[in-house]
CSV table of C-alpha atoms in Angstrom, one decimal:
chain,number,residue,atom,x,y,z
A,9,MET,CA,-5.4,2.4,-19.4
A,10,ALA,CA,-9.2,2.5,-19.3
A,11,HIS,CA,-10.8,5.8,-18.4
A,12,PHE,CA,-11.0,6.2,-14.6
A,13,GLU,CA,-11.8,9.1,-12.4
A,14,GLN,CA,-8.5,10.5,-11.3
A,15,ASP,CA,-7.4,12.7,-8.3
A,16,ASP,CA,-6.8,16.4,-8.8
A,17,LEU,CA,-3.0,16.8,-8.2
A,18,THR,CA,-0.7,19.6,-7.5
A,19,TRP,CA,3.1,19.2,-7.1
A,20,SER,CA,5.4,20.6,-4.4
A,21,GLU,CA,9.2,20.6,-4.4
A,22,GLY,CA,9.1,19.4,-8.1
A,23,ASP,CA,8.0,15.8,-7.8
A,24,MET,CA,5.9,15.4,-4.7
A,25,PRO,CA,2.2,14.8,-5.5
A,26,TYR,CA,-0.5,16.4,-3.4
A,27,SER,CA,-4.1,15.4,-3.5
A,28,ARG,CA,-6.5,18.3,-3.7
A,29,ARG,CA,-9.4,15.9,-3.3
A,30,PHE,CA,-8.2,14.7,0.1
A,31,GLY,CA,-6.0,17.6,1.1
A,32,ASP,CA,-3.0,15.4,1.8
A,33,TYR,CA,0.4,14.2,0.4
A,34,PHE,CA,0.8,10.8,-1.1
A,35,TYR,CA,3.7,9.9,1.1
A,36,SER,CA,6.0,11.4,3.8
A,37,GLN,CA,7.4,14.8,2.9
A,38,SER,CA,10.8,13.7,4.4
A,39,ASP,CA,11.3,10.5,2.4
A,40,GLY,CA,8.5,8.2,1.1
A,41,GLN,CA,10.9,5.3,0.5
A,42,ALA,CA,12.2,5.5,4.1
A,43,GLU,CA,8.6,5.7,5.3
A,44,CYS,CA,7.7,2.6,3.5
A,45,ARG,CA,10.7,0.7,5.0
A,46,HIS,CA,9.9,1.9,8.5
A,47,VAL,CA,6.1,1.7,8.6
A,48,PHE,CA,5.1,-1.0,6.2
A,49,LEU,CA,8.0,-3.3,5.9
A,50,GLY,CA,9.3,-2.9,9.4
A,51,GLY,CA,5.8,-2.7,10.9
A,52,ASN,CA,4.9,-6.0,9.4
A,53,GLY,CA,8.2,-7.7,10.3
A,54,LEU,CA,9.4,-7.9,6.8
A,55,PRO,CA,11.6,-9.2,5.3
A,56,ASP,CA,12.1,-11.6,8.2
A,57,ARG,CA,8.6,-13.0,8.1
A,58,TRP,CA,8.6,-13.8,4.4
A,59,ASN,CA,12.1,-15.4,4.7
A,60,MET,CA,10.6,-17.9,7.2
A,61,SER,CA,7.6,-18.8,4.9
A,62,GLY,CA,7.0,-20.0,1.4
A,63,ASP,CA,4.6,-17.9,-0.7
A,64,PHE,CA,3.6,-14.6,0.8
A,65,THR,CA,0.6,-12.3,0.1
A,66,ILE,CA,0.4,-8.6,0.9
A,67,GLY,CA,-2.8,-6.5,0.7
A,68,GLU,CA,-2.7,-2.7,0.4
A,69,LEU,CA,-5.3,0.0,0.8
A,70,GLY,CA,-4.3,2.8,-1.6
A,71,PHE,CA,-1.9,2.1,-4.4
A,72,GLY,CA,-1.1,5.7,-5.1
A,73,THR,CA,2.2,6.2,-6.9
A,74,GLY,CA,3.1,2.5,-6.5
A,75,LEU,CA,6.0,3.4,-4.2
A,76,ASN,CA,5.1,0.9,-1.5
A,77,PHE,CA,4.8,-1.9,-4.0
A,78,LEU,CA,8.1,-1.1,-5.8
A,79,GLU,CA,10.1,-0.8,-2.5
A,80,THR,CA,8.6,-4.1,-1.3
A,81,TRP,CA,9.4,-5.8,-4.6
A,82,ARG,CA,12.9,-4.5,-4.5
A,83,ASN,CA,13.4,-5.9,-1.0
A,84,TRP,CA,11.8,-9.2,-2.0
A,85,ARG,CA,14.1,-9.6,-5.0
A,86,GLU,CA,17.1,-8.9,-2.8
A,87,SER,CA,16.2,-11.2,0.1
A,88,ARG,CA,14.4,-14.2,-1.5
A,89,SER,CA,15.6,-17.1,-3.6
A,90,ALA,CA,12.4,-19.1,-3.5
A,91,GLY,CA,8.6,-18.7,-3.1
A,92,SER,CA,6.3,-16.2,-4.7
A,93,LEU,CA,5.1,-12.8,-3.7
A,94,SER,CA,1.5,-11.7,-4.4
A,95,PHE,CA,0.8,-8.0,-3.9
A,96,VAL,CA,-2.9,-6.9,-4.1
A,97,SER,CA,-3.7,-3.2,-3.9
A,98,PHE,CA,-7.1,-1.4,-3.8
A,99,GLU,CA,-7.2,2.0,-5.4
A,100,ALA,CA,-10.2,4.2,-6.2
A,101,PHE,CA,-8.5,6.9,-8.3
A,102,PRO,CA,-5.5,5.4,-10.2
A,103,MET,CA,-2.9,7.9,-11.2
A,104,ALA,CA,-1.9,8.5,-14.9
A,105,ALA,CA,1.3,6.8,-15.9
A,106,GLU,CA,3.1,10.1,-16.4
A,107,HIS,CA,2.2,11.2,-12.9
A,108,ILE,CA,3.5,7.9,-11.4
A,109,GLU,CA,6.7,8.3,-13.4
A,110,ARG,CA,7.2,11.9,-12.1
A,111,ALA,CA,6.4,11.0,-8.5
A,112,LEU,CA,9.0,8.2,-8.5
A,113,ALA,CA,11.8,10.2,-10.1
A,114,SER,CA,13.3,10.9,-6.7
A,115,TRP,CA,14.4,7.2,-6.3
A,116,PRO,CA,16.7,6.2,-9.1
A,117,GLU,CA,17.3,2.8,-7.5
A,118,LEU,CA,13.6,2.0,-8.3
A,119,TYR,CA,13.8,3.1,-11.9
A,120,GLY,CA,14.1,-0.3,-13.6
A,121,LEU,CA,11.3,-1.7,-11.5
A,122,ALA,CA,9.1,1.3,-12.2
A,123,GLU,CA,9.7,0.9,-15.9
A,124,LYS,CA,8.2,-2.7,-15.6
A,125,LEU,CA,5.2,-1.4,-13.6
A,126,LEU,CA,4.6,1.4,-16.2
A,127,ALA,CA,4.8,-1.1,-19.0
A,128,HIS,CA,1.8,-2.9,-17.5
A,129,TRP,CA,-0.1,0.2,-16.5
A,130,PRO,CA,-1.9,0.9,-19.9
A,131,SER,CA,-3.7,-2.5,-19.4
A,132,LEU,CA,-5.3,-1.5,-16.1
A,133,SER,CA,-9.0,-2.1,-16.3
A,134,GLY,CA,-12.1,-2.4,-14.1
A,135,ILE,CA,-11.5,-6.1,-13.9
A,136,PRO,CA,-8.7,-7.1,-11.5
A,137,THR,CA,-5.9,-8.7,-13.5
A,138,ASP,CA,-2.8,-10.4,-12.1
A,139,TRP,CA,0.3,-8.9,-13.7
A,140,ALA,CA,3.4,-11.1,-13.7
A,141,MET,CA,6.1,-8.6,-12.7
A,142,ASP,CA,8.8,-11.3,-12.7
A,143,GLU,CA,8.9,-15.1,-12.3
A,144,ARG,CA,8.2,-14.8,-8.6
A,145,THR,CA,6.1,-11.6,-8.2
A,146,THR,CA,2.5,-10.8,-9.1
A,147,LEU,CA,0.8,-7.5,-8.8
A,148,THR,CA,-3.0,-7.0,-8.8
A,149,VAL,CA,-4.5,-3.5,-8.7
A,150,THR,CA,-8.2,-3.5,-8.0
A,151,VAL,CA,-9.8,-0.2,-9.1
A,152,GLY,CA,-12.9,1.1,-7.3
A,153,ASP,CA,-14.4,1.4,-3.9
A,154,ALA,CA,-12.1,-0.2,-1.4
A,155,LEU,CA,-14.8,-1.9,0.7
A,156,ASP,CA,-16.4,-3.5,-2.3
A,157,GLY,CA,-12.9,-4.5,-3.6
A,158,VAL,CA,-11.8,-6.1,-0.4
A,159,ARG,CA,-15.1,-7.9,0.2
A,160,ASN,CA,-15.0,-9.3,-3.3
A,161,TRP,CA,-11.4,-10.4,-3.0
A,162,ARG,CA,-10.9,-14.0,-1.8
A,163,GLY,CA,-7.6,-13.4,0.0
A,164,PRO,CA,-6.3,-14.0,2.5
A,165,ALA,CA,-3.2,-11.8,3.1
A,166,ASP,CA,-0.2,-12.5,5.3
A,167,ALA,CA,0.2,-8.7,5.8
A,168,TRP,CA,-1.6,-5.5,5.1
A,169,TYR,CA,-0.4,-2.0,4.3
A,170,LEU,CA,-3.1,0.5,5.5
A,171,ASP,CA,-2.0,3.5,3.5
A,172,GLY,CA,-5.1,5.6,2.7
A,173,PHE,CA,-5.0,9.4,3.1
A,174,ALA,CA,-5.2,10.8,6.6
A,175,PRO,CA,-8.2,9.5,8.4
A,176,ALA,CA,-9.6,13.0,9.1
A,177,ARG,CA,-9.6,13.7,5.4
A,178,ASN,CA,-10.6,10.3,4.0
A,179,PRO,CA,-12.6,8.5,6.8
A,180,ASP,CA,-14.2,5.9,4.4
A,181,MET,CA,-10.7,4.3,4.0
A,182,TRP,CA,-10.6,3.6,7.7
A,183,SER,CA,-14.2,2.8,8.5
A,184,SER,CA,-15.3,0.0,10.8
A,185,ASP,CA,-16.8,-2.0,7.9
A,186,LEU,CA,-13.6,-1.8,5.8
A,187,MET,CA,-11.3,-2.6,8.8
A,188,GLN,CA,-13.5,-5.7,9.4
A,189,ALA,CA,-13.3,-6.7,5.8
A,190,VAL,CA,-9.5,-6.4,6.0
A,191,ALA,CA,-9.4,-8.5,9.1
A,192,ASP,CA,-11.7,-11.1,7.6
A,193,ARG,CA,-9.2,-11.5,4.7
A,194,THR,CA,-6.1,-11.8,7.0
A,195,LYS,CA,-4.6,-15.1,7.8
A,196,ARG,CA,-4.4,-16.2,11.5
A,197,GLY,CA,-1.2,-14.7,12.8
A,198,GLY,CA,-1.2,-12.2,9.9
A,199,THR,CA,-0.4,-8.5,10.5
A,200,PHE,CA,-1.1,-4.9,9.5
A,201,ALA,CA,0.9,-1.7,9.7
A,202,SER,CA,-0.2,1.9,9.3
A,203,TYR,CA,1.4,5.3,9.6
A,204,THR,CA,-1.6,6.6,11.5
A,205,SER,CA,-2.4,6.1,15.2
A,206,ALA,CA,-5.8,7.9,15.3
A,207,GLY,CA,-7.8,6.6,18.2
A,208,TRP,CA,-10.9,5.8,16.3
A,209,VAL,CA,-8.9,3.9,13.7
A,210,ARG,CA,-7.3,1.8,16.5
A,211,ARG,CA,-10.7,1.1,18.0
A,212,ASN,CA,-12.1,0.0,14.6
A,213,LEU,CA,-9.1,-2.4,14.1
A,214,GLN,CA,-9.5,-3.8,17.6
A,215,ALA,CA,-13.2,-4.3,17.1
A,216,ALA,CA,-12.3,-6.2,13.9
A,217,GLY,CA,-10.3,-8.7,15.9
A,218,TYR,CA,-6.7,-7.4,15.8
A,219,SER,CA,-4.4,-7.0,18.7
A,220,VAL,CA,-3.1,-3.4,18.2
A,221,GLU,CA,0.2,-1.9,19.3
A,222,LYS,CA,1.6,1.6,19.1
A,223,ARG,CA,5.2,2.1,17.9
A,224,PRO,CA,7.4,5.1,17.2
A,225,GLY,CA,6.5,6.7,13.9
A,226,HIS,CA,8.6,7.7,10.9
A,227,ALA,CA,10.7,10.9,10.7
A,228,GLY,CA,9.7,12.5,14.0
A,229,LYS,CA,6.1,11.3,13.8
A,230,ARG,CA,5.4,10.3,17.4
A,231,GLU,CA,3.4,7.1,16.8
A,232,MET,CA,2.2,4.6,14.2
A,233,ILE,CA,0.3,1.3,14.8
A,234,THR,CA,0.8,-2.3,14.0
A,235,GLY,CA,-1.4,-5.3,14.7
A,236,VAL,CA,-1.7,-9.0,14.7
A,237,LYS,CA,-4.7,-11.3,14.1
A,238,PRO,CA,-4.7,-13.9,16.8
A,239,THR,CA,-3.9,-17.5,15.9
């Protein structure tokens, strides 16, 4: 892997990474895999939506440990017999391979898929490269400022995972400019989902053109949000 600026991590409960830079955990302290299923898959109507379409593209803000990608890929492999999945993620501070491996150790059902991700990880560079994870799945990790990355990406996405650190600690990841860029690279009828329901984030997404809805959050969190770009 090329030399990139990395986050300053500490670890709690053995294998849960915590960002000192942003003062936040990388995923739910209760169960990051369950959070992905509830918030990002469920919030975007997956796998039902991709089962009704051909090829499907997912955009993500914040690759982190790769947990969202791996859980999505696992569900895709189990539910699809045709079509292709393109997963495009934007990450400013890519984790070292050994940190990804440690963070994913809690989910042995992802082990084989994580091995395939980590086999590609040393080739990560400043130039976005499509990695063929299997014959029907492509992963692209774009390193750098998310706003620049999304604006330079041609898109569009069928669904977005908005998974930056908490808005109060990482406001740039939820800015009006970035939410507009995300909306601009969303298909008509496309969706987003996020664990946060912060009022100013909702307003930024509404101003970008989404219809925004609150839903019950994960693991006792009162609310999350989803949205649709009108057709």
